[in-house]
Amino acid sequence: MPDANPTGPPRRWITGQALVRNEFGAVLLAERTGPNDTRQWSLIGADAHPDETALNAAERAVRGKLGLPLKAKRLLCADHHPTTPIRFHSGLAFVFDFGSIPGPAVLNLDLRDVTGYGWVRPDALTVLDPAQHTRIEASLTSLHARTTAFLPGCP
């Protein structure tokens, strides 16, 4: 396959996601309705606007969806996604560490594009779809090892 044309690169999406934990180590997830009315849980995040970085998209999502003025501490994981029936272009999801918030923190939850939020213990993440589970597990491993993970594609 020839190299991509730098003046006409292929279309890709970029998402910034936030790993937010509570004082007990549980991870904050958002629930939305997926294809065929399935429930899908994922980290808080947003697709980047044109000329917006994944970091800025993640911080925008945390401010807008949670009402928290948190800032990202560091990059934990970069996850490449190939084209799928849901995403017609390949892309990258970047997960940033937003630290832990003390309970009972008051969250100003925006329910316009999600059906709910929930705290999930790391040992219960196996209930997630494989891609989300792998991304969050890799992010938690990176958090504790002080490394950054690269996932070359969905499981």
PDB file of C-alpha atoms in Angstrom:
ATOM      1  CA  MET A   1       0.000   0.000   0.000  1.00  0.00           C
ATOM      2  CA  PRO A   2       1.468   3.416  -0.909  1.00  0.00           C
ATOM      3  CA  ASP A   3       2.089   6.063   1.713  1.00  0.00           C
ATOM      4  CA  ALA A   4      -0.761   8.474   2.450  1.00  0.00           C
ATOM      5  CA  ASN A   5      -0.768  11.695   0.469  1.00  0.00           C
ATOM      6  CA  PRO A   6       0.253  14.480   2.903  1.00  0.00           C
ATOM      7  CA  THR A   7      -1.932  16.986   1.065  1.00  0.00           C
ATOM      8  CA  GLY A   8      -4.974  14.688   1.233  1.00  0.00           C
ATOM      9  CA  PRO A   9      -4.550  12.446   4.298  1.00  0.00           C
ATOM     10  CA  PRO A  10      -7.154   9.780   5.085  1.00  0.00           C
ATOM     11  CA  ARG A  11     -10.043  10.814   7.297  1.00  0.00           C
ATOM     12  CA  ARG A  12      -9.722   9.787  10.969  1.00  0.00           C
ATOM     13  CA  TRP A  13     -11.466  10.586  14.231  1.00  0.00           C
ATOM     14  CA  ILE A  14      -9.834  11.450  17.550  1.00  0.00           C
ATOM     15  CA  THR A  15     -11.455  11.030  20.951  1.00  0.00           C
ATOM     16  CA  GLY A  16     -10.233  12.274  24.319  1.00  0.00           C
ATOM     17  CA  GLN A  17     -11.376  10.245  27.316  1.00  0.00           C
ATOM     18  CA  ALA A  18     -11.023  10.815  31.048  1.00  0.00           C
ATOM     19  CA  LEU A  19     -10.108   8.233  33.648  1.00  0.00           C
ATOM     20  CA  VAL A  20     -11.806   9.644  36.749  1.00  0.00           C
ATOM     21  CA  ARG A  21     -11.724   7.588  39.949  1.00  0.00           C
ATOM     22  CA  ASN A  22     -13.342   7.943  43.340  1.00  0.00           C
ATOM     23  CA  GLU A  23     -11.545   7.618  46.661  1.00  0.00           C
ATOM     24  CA  PHE A  24     -12.098   3.831  46.609  1.00  0.00           C
ATOM     25  CA  GLY A  25     -10.524   3.367  43.150  1.00  0.00           C
ATOM     26  CA  ALA A  26     -13.776   2.824  41.229  1.00  0.00           C
ATOM     27  CA  VAL A  27     -13.869   4.241  37.691  1.00  0.00           C
ATOM     28  CA  LEU A  28     -16.556   6.673  36.534  1.00  0.00           C
ATOM     29  CA  LEU A  29     -18.329   5.460  33.388  1.00  0.00           C
ATOM     30  CA  ALA A  30     -21.109   6.877  31.228  1.00  0.00           C
ATOM     31  CA  GLU A  31     -23.869   4.747  29.742  1.00  0.00           C
ATOM     32  CA  ARG A  32     -25.397   5.447  26.339  1.00  0.00           C
ATOM     33  CA  THR A  33     -27.721   3.623  24.023  1.00  0.00           C
ATOM     34  CA  GLY A  34     -25.880   1.929  21.176  1.00  0.00           C
ATOM     35  CA  PRO A  35     -26.999   0.162  18.017  1.00  0.00           C
ATOM     36  CA  ASN A  36     -30.160  -1.948  18.377  1.00  0.00           C
ATOM     37  CA  ASP A  37     -30.912  -0.276  21.732  1.00  0.00           C
ATOM     38  CA  THR A  38     -27.972  -1.979  23.439  1.00  0.00           C
ATOM     39  CA  ARG A  39     -26.450  -0.313  26.489  1.00  0.00           C
ATOM     40  CA  GLN A  40     -22.819   0.693  26.134  1.00  0.00           C
ATOM     41  CA  TRP A  41     -20.603   1.856  28.980  1.00  0.00           C
ATOM     42  CA  SER A  42     -17.480   3.922  28.363  1.00  0.00           C
ATOM     43  CA  LEU A  43     -15.188   6.468  29.944  1.00  0.00           C
ATOM     44  CA  ILE A  44     -16.294  10.097  29.982  1.00  0.00           C
ATOM     45  CA  GLY A  45     -15.067  11.683  26.784  1.00  0.00           C
ATOM     46  CA  ALA A  46     -15.734  13.542  23.578  1.00  0.00           C
ATOM     47  CA  ASP A  47     -14.710  13.448  19.952  1.00  0.00           C
ATOM     48  CA  ALA A  48     -12.300  16.257  19.156  1.00  0.00           C
ATOM     49  CA  HIS A  49     -13.564  19.142  17.056  1.00  0.00           C
ATOM     50  CA  PRO A  50     -11.491  20.232  14.043  1.00  0.00           C
ATOM     51  CA  ASP A  51      -8.251  21.818  15.300  1.00  0.00           C
ATOM     52  CA  GLU A  52      -8.921  20.568  18.873  1.00  0.00           C
ATOM     53  CA  THR A  53      -6.545  18.181  20.625  1.00  0.00           C
ATOM     54  CA  ALA A  54      -7.670  14.970  22.313  1.00  0.00           C
ATOM     55  CA  LEU A  55      -6.569  16.511  25.623  1.00  0.00           C
ATOM     56  CA  ASN A  56      -8.816  19.551  25.104  1.00  0.00           C
ATOM     57  CA  ALA A  57     -11.724  17.287  24.086  1.00  0.00           C
ATOM     58  CA  ALA A  58     -11.329  15.235  27.284  1.00  0.00           C
ATOM     59  CA  GLU A  59     -11.161  18.361  29.464  1.00  0.00           C
ATOM     60  CA  ARG A  60     -14.210  19.792  27.665  1.00  0.00           C
ATOM     61  CA  ALA A  61     -16.121  16.554  28.353  1.00  0.00           C
ATOM     62  CA  VAL A  62     -15.221  16.568  32.049  1.00  0.00           C
ATOM     63  CA  ARG A  63     -16.276  20.210  32.438  1.00  0.00           C
ATOM     64  CA  GLY A  64     -19.447  19.859  30.365  1.00  0.00           C
ATOM     65  CA  LYS A  65     -20.673  16.392  31.315  1.00  0.00           C
ATOM     66  CA  LEU A  66     -19.595  16.321  34.962  1.00  0.00           C
ATOM     67  CA  GLY A  67     -19.421  19.997  35.879  1.00  0.00           C
ATOM     68  CA  LEU A  68     -15.919  19.540  37.309  1.00  0.00           C
ATOM     69  CA  PRO A  69     -12.975  21.878  36.617  1.00  0.00           C
ATOM     70  CA  LEU A  70     -10.465  18.996  36.579  1.00  0.00           C
ATOM     71  CA  LYS A  71      -7.329  19.052  34.461  1.00  0.00           C
ATOM     72  CA  ALA A  72      -5.617  16.034  32.955  1.00  0.00           C
ATOM     73  CA  LYS A  73      -2.489  14.913  34.747  1.00  0.00           C
ATOM     74  CA  ARG A  74      -0.973  12.769  31.976  1.00  0.00           C
ATOM     75  CA  LEU A  75      -1.630  10.480  29.012  1.00  0.00           C
ATOM     76  CA  LEU A  76      -2.298   6.870  30.017  1.00  0.00           C
ATOM     77  CA  CYS A  77      -3.284   5.108  26.807  1.00  0.00           C
ATOM     78  CA  ALA A  78      -3.531   5.584  23.041  1.00  0.00           C
ATOM     79  CA  ASP A  79      -5.914   3.108  21.418  1.00  0.00           C
ATOM     80  CA  HIS A  80      -6.095   2.717  17.630  1.00  0.00           C
ATOM     81  CA  HIS A  81      -9.440   1.625  16.179  1.00  0.00           C
ATOM     82  CA  PRO A  82      -9.890   0.259  12.689  1.00  0.00           C
ATOM     83  CA  THR A  83     -12.943   0.995  10.586  1.00  0.00           C
ATOM     84  CA  THR A  84     -16.139  -0.624  11.933  1.00  0.00           C
ATOM     85  CA  PRO A  85     -19.834  -0.623  10.960  1.00  0.00           C
ATOM     86  CA  ILE A  86     -20.354   2.101  13.602  1.00  0.00           C
ATOM     87  CA  ARG A  87     -17.227   4.148  12.841  1.00  0.00           C
ATOM     88  CA  PHE A  88     -16.718   4.446   9.089  1.00  0.00           C
ATOM     89  CA  HIS A  89     -13.160   5.726   9.520  1.00  0.00           C
ATOM     90  CA  SER A  90     -10.315   4.529  11.683  1.00  0.00           C
ATOM     91  CA  GLY A  91      -9.275   6.646  14.621  1.00  0.00           C
ATOM     92  CA  LEU A  92      -7.537   7.065  17.937  1.00  0.00           C
ATOM     93  CA  ALA A  93      -8.878   7.202  21.476  1.00  0.00           C
ATOM     94  CA  PHE A  94      -6.574   8.862  24.003  1.00  0.00           C
ATOM     95  CA  VAL A  95      -7.169   8.249  27.733  1.00  0.00           C
ATOM     96  CA  PHE A  96      -5.911  10.813  30.231  1.00  0.00           C
ATOM     97  CA  ASP A  97      -5.597  10.552  34.007  1.00  0.00           C
ATOM     98  CA  PHE A  98      -7.913  13.049  35.703  1.00  0.00           C
ATOM     99  CA  GLY A  99      -7.130  11.789  39.197  1.00  0.00           C
ATOM    100  CA  SER A 100      -9.559  10.812  41.890  1.00  0.00           C
ATOM    101  CA  ILE A 101     -12.336  12.885  43.368  1.00  0.00           C
ATOM    102  CA  PRO A 102     -13.316  12.663  47.019  1.00  0.00           C
ATOM    103  CA  GLY A 103     -16.731  11.367  47.897  1.00  0.00           C
ATOM    104  CA  PRO A 104     -19.262  12.682  48.223  1.00  0.00           C
ATOM    105  CA  ALA A 105     -18.203  14.979  45.375  1.00  0.00           C
ATOM    106  CA  VAL A 106     -21.106  16.801  43.797  1.00  0.00           C
ATOM    107  CA  LEU A 107     -21.324  16.020  40.103  1.00  0.00           C
ATOM    108  CA  ASN A 108     -23.392  18.249  37.842  1.00  0.00           C
ATOM    109  CA  LEU A 109     -24.279  15.460  35.404  1.00  0.00           C
ATOM    110  CA  ASP A 110     -25.359  16.298  31.867  1.00  0.00           C
ATOM    111  CA  LEU A 111     -27.812  13.618  30.736  1.00  0.00           C
ATOM    112  CA  ARG A 112     -28.436  14.962  27.209  1.00  0.00           C
ATOM    113  CA  ASP A 113     -26.314  12.400  25.361  1.00  0.00           C
ATOM    114  CA  VAL A 114     -26.088   9.617  27.951  1.00  0.00           C
ATOM    115  CA  THR A 115     -28.609   7.477  29.803  1.00  0.00           C
ATOM    116  CA  GLY A 116     -26.659   7.352  33.052  1.00  0.00           C
ATOM    117  CA  TYR A 117     -23.404   7.331  34.965  1.00  0.00           C
ATOM    118  CA  GLY A 118     -21.938   4.797  37.349  1.00  0.00           C
ATOM    119  CA  TRP A 119     -18.888   3.962  39.430  1.00  0.00           C
ATOM    120  CA  VAL A 120     -17.389   0.571  38.527  1.00  0.00           C
ATOM    121  CA  ARG A 121     -14.752  -1.239  40.563  1.00  0.00           C
ATOM    122  CA  PRO A 122     -11.694  -2.319  38.552  1.00  0.00           C
ATOM    123  CA  ASP A 123     -12.449  -5.997  39.288  1.00  0.00           C
ATOM    124  CA  ALA A 124     -15.938  -5.590  37.738  1.00  0.00           C
ATOM    125  CA  LEU A 125     -14.783  -4.126  34.407  1.00  0.00           C
ATOM    126  CA  THR A 126     -15.188  -7.522  32.722  1.00  0.00           C
ATOM    127  CA  VAL A 127     -18.872  -6.673  32.176  1.00  0.00           C
ATOM    128  CA  LEU A 128     -17.831  -4.083  29.565  1.00  0.00           C
ATOM    129  CA  ASP A 129     -17.431  -4.795  25.879  1.00  0.00           C
ATOM    130  CA  PRO A 130     -13.917  -6.116  25.102  1.00  0.00           C
ATOM    131  CA  ALA A 131     -12.622  -2.867  23.576  1.00  0.00           C
ATOM    132  CA  GLN A 132     -13.672  -0.728  26.564  1.00  0.00           C
ATOM    133  CA  HIS A 133     -12.449  -3.325  29.056  1.00  0.00           C
ATOM    134  CA  THR A 134      -9.034  -3.553  27.377  1.00  0.00           C
ATOM    135  CA  ARG A 135      -8.665   0.247  27.149  1.00  0.00           C
ATOM    136  CA  ILE A 136      -9.591   0.877  30.782  1.00  0.00           C
ATOM    137  CA  GLU A 137      -7.505  -2.017  32.087  1.00  0.00           C
ATOM    138  CA  ALA A 138      -4.483  -0.788  30.092  1.00  0.00           C
ATOM    139  CA  SER A 139      -5.054   2.752  31.419  1.00  0.00           C
ATOM    140  CA  LEU A 140      -5.201   1.540  35.028  1.00  0.00           C
ATOM    141  CA  THR A 141      -2.030  -0.519  34.516  1.00  0.00           C
ATOM    142  CA  SER A 142      -0.297   2.531  33.020  1.00  0.00           C
ATOM    143  CA  LEU A 143      -1.496   4.673  35.913  1.00  0.00           C
ATOM    144  CA  HIS A 144       0.104   2.408  38.519  1.00  0.00           C
ATOM    145  CA  ALA A 145       3.245   1.655  36.473  1.00  0.00           C
ATOM    146  CA  ARG A 146       3.685   5.318  35.454  1.00  0.00           C
ATOM    147  CA  THR A 147       3.865   4.319  31.775  1.00  0.00           C
ATOM    148  CA  THR A 148       1.786   4.929  28.659  1.00  0.00           C
ATOM    149  CA  ALA A 149       0.094   2.103  26.772  1.00  0.00           C
ATOM    150  CA  PHE A 150      -0.443   1.842  23.037  1.00  0.00           C
ATOM    151  CA  LEU A 151      -3.168  -0.518  21.873  1.00  0.00           C
ATOM    152  CA  PRO A 152      -2.794  -1.267  18.156  1.00  0.00           C
ATOM    153  CA  GLY A 153      -6.426  -2.212  17.593  1.00  0.00           C
ATOM    154  CA  CYS A 154      -9.642  -3.543  19.060  1.00  0.00           C
ATOM    155  CA  PRO A 155      -9.532  -7.021  20.591  1.00  0.00           C
TER     156      PRO A 155
END
